[in-house]
Structure formats: structure tokens, C-alpha cells
Amino acid sequence: MRRAPLPWTAWLLIALVVFLADQFTKLLIMGAFTLGEAREVTAFFNLVRVHNAGAAFSMLADAGGWQRWFFTALGLGAAGFMTWMLRAHAGERLFCSALSLILGGALGNVVDRLLYGHVVDFLDFHALGWHFPAFNLADSGITVGAGLLILDELLRVRRTRA
């Protein structure tokens, strides 16, 4: 028995939860940490406060300021497109779950850029002296959502061939 499709507004609610969780955790970090401060949580994980004016892995962080507006516009454009896709494909649960996670994350980082001119990152995983670039919940939503989009497409191809 197939489940009834969720209304597209339910997918927006999921994106809102991701967005609010992201913004709340960033506010906690900004209130408890100074810029550059790190606190060890486990042998492989720290909480830190770093600012990223660029994109993933600090790409274009030293580009002179134009990147703030470029990534803000890109995020807003992507958010508009994803909202349209959620409305058009509300019955596709895996696809819409993926878009909702990406949408919430994208808007979380857009708000950071608009308010602060940079994104606040605070999750720092490391091993043997090597640190993965710090990230935040918005980045996690975007990454998990992208993985779900890939899975959705692989499953769609598999169904088409069957």
C-alpha cells in the first residue's frame, strides 16, 4: 500500500527545521566561543569557532568580498528553484527529503552571509594531526541531501531498467 504524498508545504517545514537548528547552533557557538577558540570534545572531534567568507573548504575566502554577494545570490536562486521543485514533485518522498535538507542548509548559510559577511563553522573532526575543514549543520544538511539525491537517481535508474 502506497503512502499518500505529503503536501509541498510539509517539505518546506522540514527545510525550516534544518534552518532553525543550524541558526540556533551557530548562535550558541557565537555566544560561547571567541573567534578561533577550540574545545576538545573527543580525541577526534572539537567544537571550534571559525568564520568562512568563501564556499566549501574556504574556496574563494580571500577573493576580496565579491564572493559574499555571489554565494548569497547563488543560494537564493537555488532556494527558489528547490522550492519550485518541491511544489512540482511533492509526492516523491526521497527526492523531496533531499531537497528539503539542501534548502534548509542553503538558507542557513545565506542568512549568515547576509548578517555577518561570512558563514560560521564549528564542527571540527580530526585524526593524526589532520583536520577536516570545519563545517556546520547547514553544510551537513546540504551534504546529506546531496547524497540522498544521488541515491534517488540511482534508484530511479534501477526502476527504469527493471
XYZ file of C-alpha atoms in Angstrom:
162
model
C 0.000 0.000 0.000
C 1.462 3.364 -1.058
C 1.512 6.241 1.353
C -0.280 9.417 0.400
C 2.041 12.163 -0.834
C 2.891 14.917 1.586
C 1.765 18.409 0.673
C 4.635 20.541 -0.598
C 4.336 22.767 2.470
C 5.338 19.800 4.653
C 8.638 19.684 2.777
C 9.105 23.392 3.482
C 8.525 22.650 7.170
C 11.381 20.127 7.112
C 13.611 22.745 5.489
C 12.570 25.206 8.199
C 13.579 22.740 10.936
C 17.028 22.321 9.339
C 17.364 26.097 9.004
C 16.331 26.773 12.624
C 18.605 24.041 14.021
C 21.505 25.486 12.027
C 20.895 29.052 13.170
C 20.334 28.015 16.800
C 23.591 26.050 16.994
C 25.512 28.922 15.407
C 24.078 31.352 17.962
C 25.165 29.002 20.757
C 28.690 28.805 19.362
C 28.959 32.572 18.839
C 27.809 33.125 22.416
C 30.167 30.597 23.973
C 33.321 30.818 21.814
C 35.627 33.572 20.678
C 36.833 33.523 17.083
C 39.455 30.798 16.694
C 38.708 29.186 20.057
C 38.556 25.381 20.131
C 37.396 22.933 22.782
C 38.189 19.251 22.640
C 35.111 17.032 22.889
C 36.699 13.675 21.998
C 40.072 12.508 20.721
C 38.840 13.095 17.146
C 36.295 15.918 17.473
C 36.478 19.553 18.586
C 33.996 22.367 18.766
C 35.563 25.486 17.264
C 34.503 28.889 16.061
C 35.768 29.823 12.640
C 34.437 32.192 10.012
C 34.406 31.247 6.344
C 33.941 34.062 3.831
C 34.185 31.608 0.936
C 32.437 28.426 -0.109
C 33.141 24.793 0.758
C 36.661 24.259 2.097
C 37.091 28.077 2.203
C 37.231 28.248 -1.591
C 37.443 31.933 -2.631
C 37.631 33.060 1.006
C 40.287 35.655 0.140
C 38.622 36.884 -3.066
C 38.084 40.450 -1.863
C 34.419 40.490 -0.833
C 32.518 39.954 -4.077
C 32.086 36.271 -3.187
C 29.720 37.192 -0.335
C 27.178 38.525 -2.816
C 27.865 35.838 -5.404
C 27.250 32.986 -2.949
C 24.248 34.810 -1.461
C 22.677 35.195 -4.922
C 23.549 31.606 -5.803
C 21.964 30.358 -2.565
C 18.808 32.410 -3.075
C 18.487 31.284 -6.684
C 18.952 27.659 -5.667
C 16.389 28.095 -2.873
C 13.836 29.429 -5.340
C 14.461 26.551 -7.738
C 14.257 23.949 -4.963
C 11.004 25.436 -3.663
C 9.546 25.170 -7.161
C 10.788 21.562 -7.435
C 9.256 20.683 -4.059
C 5.921 22.012 -5.231
C 6.124 20.200 -8.573
C 7.260 16.840 -7.140
C 5.707 16.764 -3.651
C 4.801 13.083 -3.996
C 8.397 11.917 -4.429
C 9.469 11.353 -0.838
C 13.178 10.628 -1.212
C 13.671 13.390 -3.769
C 11.801 15.932 -1.643
C 13.574 14.831 1.544
C 16.858 15.544 -0.210
C 15.721 18.936 -1.489
C 14.360 19.901 1.934
C 17.703 19.209 3.611
C 19.587 21.133 0.932
C 17.113 24.027 1.038
C 17.317 24.397 4.826
C 21.108 24.279 4.709
C 21.405 26.707 1.821
C 19.178 29.252 3.547
C 21.114 28.850 6.807
C 24.354 29.780 5.081
C 22.695 32.595 3.090
C 21.461 34.190 6.316
C 24.982 34.009 7.765
C 26.407 35.757 4.714
C 23.751 38.470 4.848
C 24.084 39.075 8.604
C 27.813 38.606 9.151
C 29.511 38.588 5.757
C 30.723 35.030 6.381
C 29.484 31.598 7.414
C 30.007 30.428 10.997
C 31.542 26.930 11.134
C 32.084 24.955 14.327
C 32.316 21.183 13.797
C 35.960 20.064 13.589
C 36.810 16.398 13.007
C 40.474 15.393 13.076
C 42.841 12.426 13.234
C 46.617 12.062 13.443
C 47.159 15.809 13.213
C 44.957 16.193 10.110
C 41.806 18.318 10.409
C 38.856 18.066 8.047
C 37.705 21.633 7.276
C 35.287 22.875 9.932
C 31.628 22.884 8.931
C 28.162 23.479 10.390
C 24.680 21.935 10.414
C 23.733 23.743 7.202
C 26.676 22.096 5.443
C 25.601 18.745 6.898
C 22.072 19.197 5.558
C 23.430 20.089 2.129
C 25.797 17.094 2.098
C 23.238 14.543 3.320
C 20.684 15.988 0.907
C 23.129 15.680 -1.996
C 23.773 12.057 -1.039
C 20.027 11.390 -0.989
C 19.679 12.997 -4.434
C 22.307 10.595 -5.769
C 20.533 7.651 -4.122
C 17.193 8.805 -5.540
C 18.643 8.939 -9.045
C 20.304 5.523 -8.714
C 17.010 4.016 -7.565
C 15.137 5.754 -10.392
C 17.573 4.331 -12.971
C 17.249 0.890 -11.411
C 13.424 1.049 -11.573
C 13.576 2.211 -15.192
C 15.761 -0.738 -16.202
C 13.624 -3.307 -14.374
